[in-house]
XYZ file of C-alpha atoms in Angstrom:
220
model
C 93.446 103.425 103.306
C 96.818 102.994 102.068
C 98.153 106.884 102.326
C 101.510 108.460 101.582
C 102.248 110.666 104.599
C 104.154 112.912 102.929
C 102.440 113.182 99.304
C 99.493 112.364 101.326
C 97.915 110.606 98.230
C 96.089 107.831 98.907
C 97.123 104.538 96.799
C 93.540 101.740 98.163
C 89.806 102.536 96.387
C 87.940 104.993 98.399
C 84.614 102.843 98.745
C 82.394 104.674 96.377
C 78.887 103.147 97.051
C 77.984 104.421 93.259
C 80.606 101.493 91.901
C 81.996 99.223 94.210
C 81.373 99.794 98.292
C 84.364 97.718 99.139
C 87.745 98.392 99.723
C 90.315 95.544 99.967
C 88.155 92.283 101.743
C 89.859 88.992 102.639
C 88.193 86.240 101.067
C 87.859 83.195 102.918
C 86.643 80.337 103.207
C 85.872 80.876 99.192
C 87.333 82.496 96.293
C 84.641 83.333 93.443
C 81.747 82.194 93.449
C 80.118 78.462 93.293
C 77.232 77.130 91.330
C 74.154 77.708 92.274
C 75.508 79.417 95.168
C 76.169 76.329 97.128
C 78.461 73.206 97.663
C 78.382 69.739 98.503
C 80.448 68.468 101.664
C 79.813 64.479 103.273
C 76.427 64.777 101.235
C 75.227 67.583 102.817
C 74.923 70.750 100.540
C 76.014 74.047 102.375
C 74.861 77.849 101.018
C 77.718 80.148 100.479
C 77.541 83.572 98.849
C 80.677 84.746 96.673
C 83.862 85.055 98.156
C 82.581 82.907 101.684
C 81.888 84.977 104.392
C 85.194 86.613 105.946
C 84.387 90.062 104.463
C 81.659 90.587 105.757
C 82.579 90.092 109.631
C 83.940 91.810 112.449
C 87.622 90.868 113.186
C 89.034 91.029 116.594
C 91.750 92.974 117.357
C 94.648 90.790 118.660
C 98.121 92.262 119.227
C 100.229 95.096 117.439
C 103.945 96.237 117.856
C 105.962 99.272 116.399
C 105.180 98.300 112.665
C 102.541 95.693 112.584
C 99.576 94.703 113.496
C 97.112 91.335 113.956
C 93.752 90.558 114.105
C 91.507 87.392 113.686
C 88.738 85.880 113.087
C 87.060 82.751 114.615
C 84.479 80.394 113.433
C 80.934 80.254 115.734
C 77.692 78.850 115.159
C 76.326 80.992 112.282
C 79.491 80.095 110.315
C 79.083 76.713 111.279
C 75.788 76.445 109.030
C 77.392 77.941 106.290
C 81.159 76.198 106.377
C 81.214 73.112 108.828
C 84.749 73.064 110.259
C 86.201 75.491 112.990
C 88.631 77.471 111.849
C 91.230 80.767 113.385
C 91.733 83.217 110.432
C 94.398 85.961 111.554
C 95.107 88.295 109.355
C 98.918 90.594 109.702
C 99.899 94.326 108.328
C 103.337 94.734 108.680
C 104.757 98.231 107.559
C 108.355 98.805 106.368
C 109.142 101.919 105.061
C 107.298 102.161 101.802
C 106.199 98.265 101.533
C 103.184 96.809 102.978
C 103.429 93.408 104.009
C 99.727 91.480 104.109
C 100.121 87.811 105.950
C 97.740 84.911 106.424
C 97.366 82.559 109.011
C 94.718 79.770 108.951
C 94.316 77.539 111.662
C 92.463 74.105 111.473
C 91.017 73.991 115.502
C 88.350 70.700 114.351
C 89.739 67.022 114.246
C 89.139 66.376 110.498
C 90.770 67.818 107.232
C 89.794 71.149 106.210
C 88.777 72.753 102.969
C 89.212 76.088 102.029
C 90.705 79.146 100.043
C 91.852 82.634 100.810
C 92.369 85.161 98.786
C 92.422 89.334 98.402
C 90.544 91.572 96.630
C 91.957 95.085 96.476
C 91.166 97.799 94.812
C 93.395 100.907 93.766
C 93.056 104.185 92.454
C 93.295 104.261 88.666
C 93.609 107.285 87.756
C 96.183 108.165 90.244
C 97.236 111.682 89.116
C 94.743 114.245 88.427
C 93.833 115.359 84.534
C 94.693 111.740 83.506
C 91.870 109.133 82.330
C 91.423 105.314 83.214
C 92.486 104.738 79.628
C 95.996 106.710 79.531
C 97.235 103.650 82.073
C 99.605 100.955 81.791
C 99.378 97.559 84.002
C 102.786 96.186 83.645
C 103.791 92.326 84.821
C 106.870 90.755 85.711
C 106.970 88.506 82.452
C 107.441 89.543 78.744
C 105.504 85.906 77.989
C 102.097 86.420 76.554
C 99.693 85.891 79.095
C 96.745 83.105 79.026
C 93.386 84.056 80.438
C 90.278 81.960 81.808
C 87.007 83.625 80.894
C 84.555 83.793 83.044
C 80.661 83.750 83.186
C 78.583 84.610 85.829
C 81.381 84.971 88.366
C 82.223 81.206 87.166
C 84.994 79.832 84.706
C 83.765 79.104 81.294
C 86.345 77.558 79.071
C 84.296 78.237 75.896
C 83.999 82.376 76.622
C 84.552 84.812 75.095
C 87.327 86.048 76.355
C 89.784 83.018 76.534
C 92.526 82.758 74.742
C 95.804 85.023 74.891
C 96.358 88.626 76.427
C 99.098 90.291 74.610
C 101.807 92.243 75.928
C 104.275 94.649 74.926
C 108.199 93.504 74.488
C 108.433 94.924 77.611
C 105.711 93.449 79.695
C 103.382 96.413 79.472
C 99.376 96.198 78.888
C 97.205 98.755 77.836
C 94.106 99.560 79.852
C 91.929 100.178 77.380
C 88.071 100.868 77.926
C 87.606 97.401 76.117
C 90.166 95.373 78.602
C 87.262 94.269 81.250
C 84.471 93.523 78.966
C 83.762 90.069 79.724
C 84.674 90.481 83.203
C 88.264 90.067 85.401
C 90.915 88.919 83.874
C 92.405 85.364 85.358
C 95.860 83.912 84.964
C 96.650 80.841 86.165
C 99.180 78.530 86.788
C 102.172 80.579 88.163
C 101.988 83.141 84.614
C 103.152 86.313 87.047
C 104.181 86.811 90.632
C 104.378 90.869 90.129
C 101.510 93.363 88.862
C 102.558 97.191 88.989
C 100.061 99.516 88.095
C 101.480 102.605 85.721
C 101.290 106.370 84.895
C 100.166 107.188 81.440
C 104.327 107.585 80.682
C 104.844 104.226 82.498
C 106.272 104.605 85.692
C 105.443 102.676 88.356
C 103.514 104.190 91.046
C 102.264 100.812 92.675
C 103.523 97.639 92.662
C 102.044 94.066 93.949
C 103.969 91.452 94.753
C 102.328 87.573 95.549
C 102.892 83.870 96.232
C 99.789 82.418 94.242
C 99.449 80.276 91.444
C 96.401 82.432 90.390
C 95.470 85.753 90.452
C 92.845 87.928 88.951
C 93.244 91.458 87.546
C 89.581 93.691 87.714
């Protein structure tokens, strides 16, 4: 959870089975999915479900201090049938007042190159305030450009769906959520189009706000 301690609202997806079970996974070594649900490495094809394997395993606790905390992740035979190189993952919350700081740390421990992505995947109350709908919501980006999305189909780009082409924002960076927004699936911007994604109260302000260092980035 991601709670307010003194509104005591709670800002992360509450893991409704019904919809979505998750809450905010790491995914690593893969983000989406692949074809057929498996790759190719030194002619040897590999199974790997969507989003690799990293959110589905136990992390180990490693150290914590006043306002953060660490744990990892380490590579061992069953992820060595699935992703052949041995890897450290650790994974840092660091808390300062109101912002949340999420860091990554990928270590290559074999004695050849390494392949791989990380990404996350969280999920956030929308509604946020009671007697409100999904559909009186704003998302609002740090750009006024008009944004350029990559369709996807079955969890894979498709550059002829659908839903390419241009999402259109207000003069002042807003976008509707409207009950049509996700019908094709997430939305995904690449190619550096935003580096900030607030999510808004049906008269615009701001009530959560996330900040990133990725070229691409997907909005669900």
């Amino acid at each position: 959870s991601v709670e307010n301690k003194i509104t005591n609202k709670n800002y992360l997806w509450n893991g409704n089975k019904e919809f979505w079970g998750r809450r905010s996974p790491v995914l690593f070594p893969f983000v989406g999915s692949l074809k057929n649900k498996e790759y190719k490495f030194e002619e040897k094809k590999y199974p790997m479900g969507q989003h690799g394997f990293a959110r589905d395993m136990e992390f180990e606790f490693l150290s914590k201090t006043e306002n953060n905390i660490w744990f990892e992740l380490k590579y061992n035979e069953e992820t060595l049938t699935k992703y052949p190189f041995k890897f450290l993952l650790k994974i840092g919350y660091e808390l300062n007042e109101n912002n949340l700081k999420i860091m990554w740390n990928v270590q290559n421990l074999d004695d050849k190159k390494m392949y791989f992505s990380i990404g996350a995947h969280p999920a956030f109350l929308v509604p946020f305030e009671e007697n409100t709908n999904r559909e009186d919501y704003y998302i609002k980006f740090n750009t006024t450009k008009q944004l350029i999305n990559t369709g996807l189909e079955n969890g894979l780009a498709n550059k002829n769906n659908i839903q390419n082409g241009i999402i259109k924002l207000d003069e002042n960076g807003y976008l509707k959520v409207d009950k049509d927004l996700f019908q094709y699936d997430a939305l995904i911007l690449e190619n550096n189009q935003a580096s900030e994604v607030s999510l808004c109260l049906p008269d615009k302000t701001e009530y959560l706000k996330v900040k990133f260092e990725s070229p691409l980035f997907g909005i669900w």
